[in-house]
PDB file of C-alpha atoms and ligand atoms in Angstrom:
ATOM      1  CA  UNK A   9      18.451  -9.471  21.501  1.00  0.00           C
ATOM      2  CA  UNK A  10      17.581  -8.371  18.055  1.00  0.00           C
ATOM      3  CA  UNK A  11      19.577  -5.865  15.937  1.00  0.00           C
ATOM      4  CA  UNK A  12      17.817  -2.706  15.912  1.00  0.00           C
ATOM      5  CA  UNK A  13      16.579  -1.910  12.466  1.00  0.00           C
ATOM      6  CA  UNK A  14      18.539   0.776  10.554  1.00  0.00           C
ATOM      7  CA  UNK A  15      16.896   3.788   9.006  1.00  0.00           C
ATOM      8  CA  UNK A  16      17.519   3.575   5.203  1.00  0.00           C
ATOM      9  CA  UNK A  17      15.588   6.443   4.147  1.00  0.00           C
ATOM     10  CA  UNK A  18      13.433   8.990   6.183  1.00  0.00           C
ATOM     11  CA  UNK A  19      10.400   9.530   4.395  1.00  0.00           C
ATOM     12  CA  UNK A  20       8.313  11.579   6.762  1.00  0.00           C
ATOM     13  CA  UNK A  21       9.729  13.331   9.872  1.00  0.00           C
ATOM     14  CA  UNK A  22       8.064  13.721  13.001  1.00  0.00           C
ATOM     15  CA  UNK A  23       7.426  17.660  12.646  1.00  0.00           C
ATOM     16  CA  UNK A  24       6.151  16.929   8.801  1.00  0.00           C
ATOM     17  CA  UNK A  25       3.458  14.477  10.308  1.00  0.00           C
ATOM     18  CA  UNK A  26       2.443  16.505  13.037  1.00  0.00           C
ATOM     19  CA  UNK A  27       1.936  19.492  11.092  1.00  0.00           C
ATOM     20  CA  UNK A  28      -0.196  17.618   8.382  1.00  0.00           C
ATOM     21  CA  UNK A  29      -2.150  16.024  11.037  1.00  0.00           C
ATOM     22  CA  UNK A  30      -3.109  19.249  12.457  1.00  0.00           C
ATOM     23  CA  UNK A  31      -4.121  20.555   8.827  1.00  0.00           C
ATOM     24  CA  UNK A  32      -6.256  17.473   8.391  1.00  0.00           C
ATOM     25  CA  UNK A  33      -8.015  17.971  11.737  1.00  0.00           C
ATOM     26  CA  UNK A  34      -8.721  21.651  11.038  1.00  0.00           C
ATOM     27  CA  UNK A  35     -10.186  20.464   7.636  1.00  0.00           C
ATOM     28  CA  UNK A  36     -12.307  17.740   9.285  1.00  0.00           C
ATOM     29  CA  UNK A  37     -13.423  20.078  12.090  1.00  0.00           C
ATOM     30  CA  UNK A  38     -14.634  22.705   9.458  1.00  0.00           C
ATOM     31  CA  UNK A  39     -16.427  20.093   7.321  1.00  0.00           C
ATOM     32  CA  UNK A  40     -18.194  18.431  10.431  1.00  0.00           C
ATOM     33  CA  UNK A  41     -19.486  21.430  12.247  1.00  0.00           C
ATOM     34  CA  UNK A  42     -22.951  20.600  13.337  1.00  0.00           C
ATOM     35  CA  UNK A  43     -22.674  16.851  12.130  1.00  0.00           C
ATOM     36  CA  UNK A  44     -22.897  13.749  14.348  1.00  0.00           C
ATOM     37  CA  UNK A  45     -19.219  12.830  13.746  1.00  0.00           C
ATOM     38  CA  UNK A  46     -18.372   9.036  14.403  1.00  0.00           C
ATOM     39  CA  UNK A  47     -14.537   8.301  13.711  1.00  0.00           C
ATOM     40  CA  UNK A  48     -13.930   4.726  12.896  1.00  0.00           C
ATOM     41  CA  UNK A  49     -10.350   3.716  13.010  1.00  0.00           C
ATOM     42  CA  UNK A  50      -9.129   0.624  11.393  1.00  0.00           C
ATOM     43  CA  UNK A  51      -6.643  -1.369  13.797  1.00  0.00           C
ATOM     44  CA  UNK A  52      -3.944  -1.895  13.985  1.00  0.00           C
ATOM     45  CA  UNK A  53      -2.180   0.607  12.050  1.00  0.00           C
ATOM     46  CA  UNK A  54      -4.363   3.707  12.450  1.00  0.00           C
ATOM     47  CA  UNK A  55      -4.012   3.730  16.197  1.00  0.00           C
ATOM     48  CA  UNK A  56      -1.517   6.314  16.447  1.00  0.00           C
ATOM     49  CA  UNK A  57      -2.720   8.676  13.590  1.00  0.00           C
ATOM     50  CA  UNK A  58      -6.260   8.542  14.931  1.00  0.00           C
ATOM     51  CA  UNK A  59      -5.075   9.289  18.503  1.00  0.00           C
ATOM     52  CA  UNK A  60      -3.106  12.463  17.247  1.00  0.00           C
ATOM     53  CA  UNK A  61      -6.017  13.596  14.745  1.00  0.00           C
ATOM     54  CA  UNK A  62      -8.358  13.263  17.626  1.00  0.00           C
ATOM     55  CA  UNK A  63      -6.577  15.450  19.933  1.00  0.00           C
ATOM     56  CA  UNK A  64      -6.710  18.288  17.304  1.00  0.00           C
ATOM     57  CA  UNK A  65     -10.479  17.951  16.246  1.00  0.00           C
ATOM     58  CA  UNK A  66     -12.577  21.064  17.178  1.00  0.00           C
ATOM     59  CA  UNK A  67     -15.940  19.149  17.126  1.00  0.00           C
ATOM     60  CA  UNK A  68     -17.180  16.659  19.404  1.00  0.00           C
ATOM     61  CA  UNK A  69     -16.634  13.098  18.076  1.00  0.00           C
ATOM     62  CA  UNK A  70     -17.607   9.708  18.939  1.00  0.00           C
ATOM     63  CA  UNK A  71     -15.003   6.900  18.241  1.00  0.00           C
ATOM     64  CA  UNK A  72     -15.262   3.194  17.398  1.00  0.00           C
ATOM     65  CA  UNK A  73     -12.707   0.639  16.033  1.00  0.00           C
ATOM     66  CA  UNK A  74     -12.379  -2.147  13.399  1.00  0.00           C
ATOM     67  CA  UNK A  75      -9.760  -4.575  13.389  1.00  0.00           C
ATOM     68  CA  UNK A  76      -9.356  -6.449  10.087  1.00  0.00           C
ATOM     69  CA  UNK A  77      -6.679  -8.937   8.250  1.00  0.00           C
ATOM     70  CA  UNK A  78      -6.692  -9.986   4.667  1.00  0.00           C
ATOM     71  CA  UNK A  79      -7.698 -13.444   3.790  1.00  0.00           C
ATOM     72  CA  UNK A  80      -4.612 -15.759   2.913  1.00  0.00           C
ATOM     73  CA  UNK A  81      -2.972 -15.365  -0.366  1.00  0.00           C
ATOM     74  CA  UNK A  82      -5.114 -17.854  -2.247  1.00  0.00           C
ATOM     75  CA  UNK A  83      -7.977 -15.354  -1.863  1.00  0.00           C
ATOM     76  CA  UNK A  84      -6.404 -12.025  -1.466  1.00  0.00           C
ATOM     77  CA  UNK A  85      -7.134 -11.035  -5.095  1.00  0.00           C
ATOM     78  CA  UNK A  86     -10.857 -11.021  -4.099  1.00  0.00           C
ATOM     79  CA  UNK A  87     -10.101  -8.177  -1.770  1.00  0.00           C
ATOM     80  CA  UNK A  88     -12.073 -10.005   0.830  1.00  0.00           C
ATOM     81  CA  UNK A  89     -11.195  -8.968   4.321  1.00  0.00           C
ATOM     82  CA  UNK A  90     -11.923 -10.742   7.574  1.00  0.00           C
ATOM     83  CA  UNK A  91     -13.124  -8.498  10.640  1.00  0.00           C
ATOM     84  CA  UNK A  92     -11.363  -9.583  13.501  1.00  0.00           C
ATOM     85  CA  UNK A  93     -13.081  -7.032  15.793  1.00  0.00           C
ATOM     86  CA  UNK A  94     -16.301  -5.294  14.754  1.00  0.00           C
ATOM     87  CA  UNK A  95     -17.617  -2.034  15.672  1.00  0.00           C
ATOM     88  CA  UNK A  96     -19.125  -1.848  19.252  1.00  0.00           C
ATOM     89  CA  UNK A  97     -22.220   0.081  17.917  1.00  0.00           C
ATOM     90  CA  UNK A  98     -24.609   0.917  15.038  1.00  0.00           C
ATOM     91  CA  UNK A  99     -23.535   3.449  12.781  1.00  0.00           C
ATOM     92  CA  UNK A 100     -26.862   4.089  11.404  1.00  0.00           C
ATOM     93  CA  UNK A 101     -27.357   7.770  11.197  1.00  0.00           C
ATOM     94  CA  UNK A 102     -23.947   8.916  11.936  1.00  0.00           C
ATOM     95  CA  UNK A 103     -21.718  10.749   9.889  1.00  0.00           C
ATOM     96  CA  UNK A 104     -18.726   8.395   9.732  1.00  0.00           C
ATOM     97  CA  UNK A 105     -15.088   9.099   9.045  1.00  0.00           C
ATOM     98  CA  UNK A 106     -13.397   5.881   8.247  1.00  0.00           C
ATOM     99  CA  UNK A 107      -9.686   6.308   9.401  1.00  0.00           C
ATOM    100  CA  UNK A 108      -6.807   4.394   7.803  1.00  0.00           C
ATOM    101  CA  UNK A 109      -2.826   4.633   8.204  1.00  0.00           C
ATOM    102  CA  UNK A 110      -2.117   3.702   4.544  1.00  0.00           C
ATOM    103  CA  UNK A 111      -3.985   2.684   1.158  1.00  0.00           C
ATOM    104  CA  UNK A 112      -2.159   0.477  -0.896  1.00  0.00           C
ATOM    105  CA  UNK A 113      -4.071  -1.730  -3.321  1.00  0.00           C
ATOM    106  CA  UNK A 114      -7.453  -0.290  -2.082  1.00  0.00           C
ATOM    107  CA  UNK A 115      -8.815  -3.690  -1.394  1.00  0.00           C
ATOM    108  CA  UNK A 116      -9.257  -3.341   2.386  1.00  0.00           C
ATOM    109  CA  UNK A 117     -10.920   0.186   2.021  1.00  0.00           C
ATOM    110  CA  UNK A 118     -12.975  -1.050  -0.974  1.00  0.00           C
ATOM    111  CA  UNK A 119     -14.443  -3.957   1.336  1.00  0.00           C
ATOM    112  CA  UNK A 120     -14.975  -1.821   4.322  1.00  0.00           C
ATOM    113  CA  UNK A 121     -16.621   1.018   2.671  1.00  0.00           C
ATOM    114  CA  UNK A 122     -19.393  -1.465   1.153  1.00  0.00           C
ATOM    115  CA  UNK A 123     -19.667  -3.248   4.551  1.00  0.00           C
ATOM    116  CA  UNK A 124     -20.155   0.272   6.113  1.00  0.00           C
ATOM    117  CA  UNK A 125     -22.525   1.747   3.525  1.00  0.00           C
ATOM    118  CA  UNK A 126     -24.714  -1.568   4.047  1.00  0.00           C
ATOM    119  CA  UNK A 127     -25.198  -0.232   7.634  1.00  0.00           C
ATOM    120  CA  UNK A 128     -26.893   2.875   6.859  1.00  0.00           C
ATOM    121  CA  UNK A 129     -24.868   5.714   8.078  1.00  0.00           C
ATOM    122  CA  UNK A 130     -25.869   9.279   7.230  1.00  0.00           C
ATOM    123  CA  UNK A 131     -22.477   9.860   5.388  1.00  0.00           C
ATOM    124  CA  UNK A 132     -19.366   8.051   4.841  1.00  0.00           C
ATOM    125  CA  UNK A 133     -15.985   9.552   4.207  1.00  0.00           C
ATOM    126  CA  UNK A 134     -12.472   8.366   4.273  1.00  0.00           C
ATOM    127  CA  UNK A 135      -9.302   9.750   5.686  1.00  0.00           C
ATOM    128  CA  UNK A 136      -5.842   8.167   5.246  1.00  0.00           C
ATOM    129  CA  UNK A 137      -2.609   9.430   6.358  1.00  0.00           C
ATOM    130  CA  UNK A 138      -0.630   7.883   3.659  1.00  0.00           C
ATOM    131  CA  UNK A 139      -1.546   6.915  -0.095  1.00  0.00           C
ATOM    132  CA  UNK A 140       0.374   4.707  -2.130  1.00  0.00           C
ATOM    133  CA  UNK A 141      -1.011   5.385  -5.548  1.00  0.00           C
ATOM    134  CA  UNK A 142       1.275   3.074  -7.418  1.00  0.00           C
ATOM    135  CA  UNK A 143       0.035  -0.004  -6.046  1.00  0.00           C
ATOM    136  CA  UNK A 144      -3.727   0.700  -6.499  1.00  0.00           C
ATOM    137  CA  UNK A 145      -5.829  -2.206  -7.810  1.00  0.00           C
ATOM    138  CA  UNK A 146      -9.164  -0.988  -7.193  1.00  0.00           C
ATOM    139  CA  UNK A 147      -9.984   2.705  -7.346  1.00  0.00           C
ATOM    140  CA  UNK A 148     -10.761   4.356  -3.735  1.00  0.00           C
ATOM    141  CA  UNK A 149     -11.856   8.004  -3.326  1.00  0.00           C
ATOM    142  CA  UNK A 150      -9.895   9.594  -0.190  1.00  0.00           C
ATOM    143  CA  UNK A 151     -11.624  12.663   1.045  1.00  0.00           C
ATOM    144  CA  UNK A 152      -8.657  13.412   3.238  1.00  0.00           C
ATOM    145  CA  UNK A 153      -5.023  12.299   2.368  1.00  0.00           C
ATOM    146  CA  UNK A 154      -1.991  13.321   4.478  1.00  0.00           C
ATOM    147  CA  UNK A 155       0.624  12.369   2.061  1.00  0.00           C
ATOM    148  CA  UNK A 156       1.175  10.444  -1.157  1.00  0.00           C
ATOM    149  CA  UNK A 157       4.319   8.191  -0.780  1.00  0.00           C
ATOM    150  CA  UNK A 158       6.286   6.107  -3.514  1.00  0.00           C
ATOM    151  CA  UNK A 159       6.153   2.350  -3.651  1.00  0.00           C
ATOM    152  CA  UNK A 160       8.572   1.661  -0.754  1.00  0.00           C
ATOM    153  CA  UNK A 161       8.249  -0.212   2.448  1.00  0.00           C
ATOM    154  CA  UNK A 162       7.212   2.319   5.008  1.00  0.00           C
ATOM    155  CA  UNK A 163       7.667   1.699   8.814  1.00  0.00           C
ATOM    156  CA  UNK A 164       6.518   3.935  11.724  1.00  0.00           C
ATOM    157  CA  UNK A 165       3.768   5.982  12.978  1.00  0.00           C
ATOM    158  CA  UNK A 166       1.442   2.820  13.120  1.00  0.00           C
ATOM    159  CA  UNK A 167       2.953   0.897  10.338  1.00  0.00           C
ATOM    160  CA  UNK A 168       4.921  -2.269  11.396  1.00  0.00           C
ATOM    161  CA  UNK A 169       7.945  -4.184  10.537  1.00  0.00           C
ATOM    162  CA  UNK A 170       7.227  -7.601  11.467  1.00  0.00           C
ATOM    163  CA  UNK A 171       4.829  -6.453  14.149  1.00  0.00           C
ATOM    164  CA  UNK A 172       7.325  -3.839  15.570  1.00  0.00           C
ATOM    165  CA  UNK A 173       8.244  -0.250  15.236  1.00  0.00           C
ATOM    166  CA  UNK A 174       4.809   1.104  14.980  1.00  0.00           C
ATOM    167  CA  UNK A 175       5.815   3.385  17.818  1.00  0.00           C
ATOM    168  CA  UNK A 176       8.318   5.408  15.781  1.00  0.00           C
ATOM    169  CA  UNK A 177       7.000   8.833  15.682  1.00  0.00           C
ATOM    170  CA  UNK A 178       8.396   9.262  12.030  1.00  0.00           C
ATOM    171  CA  UNK A 179       7.957   7.200   8.913  1.00  0.00           C
ATOM    172  CA  UNK A 180      10.965   5.658   7.560  1.00  0.00           C
ATOM    173  CA  UNK A 181      12.363   2.823   5.059  1.00  0.00           C
ATOM    174  CA  UNK A 182      14.222   0.394   6.721  1.00  0.00           C
ATOM    175  CA  UNK A 183      18.052   0.264   5.223  1.00  0.00           C
ATOM    176  CA  UNK A 184      17.276  -3.478   4.604  1.00  0.00           C
ATOM    177  CA  UNK A 185      14.459  -2.827   2.415  1.00  0.00           C
ATOM    178  CA  UNK A 186      16.109  -0.397   0.214  1.00  0.00           C
ATOM    179  CA  UNK A 187      16.641  -1.440  -3.457  1.00  0.00           C
ATOM    180  CA  UNK A 188      20.373  -2.042  -4.456  1.00  0.00           C
ATOM    181  CA  UNK A 189      19.980   0.951  -6.772  1.00  0.00           C
ATOM    182  CA  UNK A 190      18.614   3.233  -3.766  1.00  0.00           C
ATOM    183  CA  UNK A 191      21.538   1.994  -1.528  1.00  0.00           C
ATOM    184  CA  UNK A 192      24.125   3.122  -4.199  1.00  0.00           C
ATOM    185  CA  UNK A 193      22.641   6.580  -4.160  1.00  0.00           C
ATOM    186  CA  UNK A 194      23.588   7.385  -0.467  1.00  0.00           C
TER     187      UNK A 194
HETATM  188  C1  PRP B  23      -2.598  -2.208   6.064  1.00  0.00           C
HETATM  189  C2  PRP B  23      -3.332  -0.790   6.228  1.00  0.00           C
HETATM  190  C3  PRP B  23      -4.600  -1.137   5.528  1.00  0.00           C
HETATM  191  C4  PRP B  23      -4.354  -2.131   4.666  1.00  0.00           C
HETATM  192  C5  PRP B  23      -4.015  -1.473   3.359  1.00  0.00           C
HETATM  193  O1  PRP B  23      -3.027  -3.084   7.262  1.00  0.00           O
HETATM  194  O2  PRP B  23      -3.625  -0.556   7.904  1.00  0.00           O
HETATM  195  O3  PRP B  23      -5.658  -1.772   6.454  1.00  0.00           O
HETATM  196  O4  PRP B  23      -3.045  -2.645   4.777  1.00  0.00           O
HETATM  197  O5  PRP B  23      -3.823  -2.313   2.334  1.00  0.00           O
HETATM  198  P1  PRP B  23      -4.597  -2.353   0.936  1.00  0.00           P
HETATM  199  O6  PRP B  23      -4.843  -1.130   0.448  1.00  0.00           O
HETATM  200  O7  PRP B  23      -3.764  -3.171  -0.192  1.00  0.00           O
HETATM  201  O8  PRP B  23      -5.876  -3.196   1.219  1.00  0.00           O
HETATM  202  P2  PRP B  23      -2.231  -4.439   7.604  1.00  0.00           P
HETATM  203  O9  PRP B  23      -2.811  -5.548   6.732  1.00  0.00           O
HETATM  204  O10 PRP B  23      -0.871  -4.132   7.262  1.00  0.00           O
HETATM  205  O11 PRP B  23      -2.696  -4.615   8.915  1.00  0.00           O
HETATM  206  P3  PRP B  23      -2.199  -3.702  10.456  1.00  0.00           P
HETATM  207  O12 PRP B  23      -2.934  -2.258  10.045  1.00  0.00           O
HETATM  208  O13 PRP B  23      -2.762  -4.368  11.331  1.00  0.00           O
HETATM  209  O14 PRP B  23      -0.833  -3.507  10.315  1.00  0.00           O
END
């Protein structure tokens, strides 16, 4: 049996996340009143966020999902991502809201927005729960952003540690991922 991951630092509590998700949903509901909203969530990380967000939306919405992964390290700098699962339906004419759990370098969103614009949606906006601006390599315009976080290894609420812990209802830095300096500050 694996040892359970120890919380090194709590970044965002469950209550903090839920309050912010509700605020984002209100804002999105207001902005998309009378529009043809299609929410496109990027798997796997966004599955928890989009499910909570969806339950607070006050406008009718359709949902679709993309699963992506980055190409190997040799080509990572190109920012090209591999689509593991494409959308089920055409986005043409829809007001698309692309939902991510986190924007880091921005390479994934840069690729996905180009790919989606080519499919002729009526509009395209981006919503990300988390933004790590310190890691950005390409500019990304976030229309809706939950929280800016520091450049630390964040886990929980969709974000994994070695494939697990996505189901944690809060976001934390594992103890083993804290820097030596941070450990000394406790
Ligand atoms: C994460 C996240 C974004 C991407 C952001 O996905 O969900 O899709 O990384 O990074 P970037 O801004 O540097 O491109 P990840 O590759 O961890 O896959 P997962 O969502 O399946 O965990």
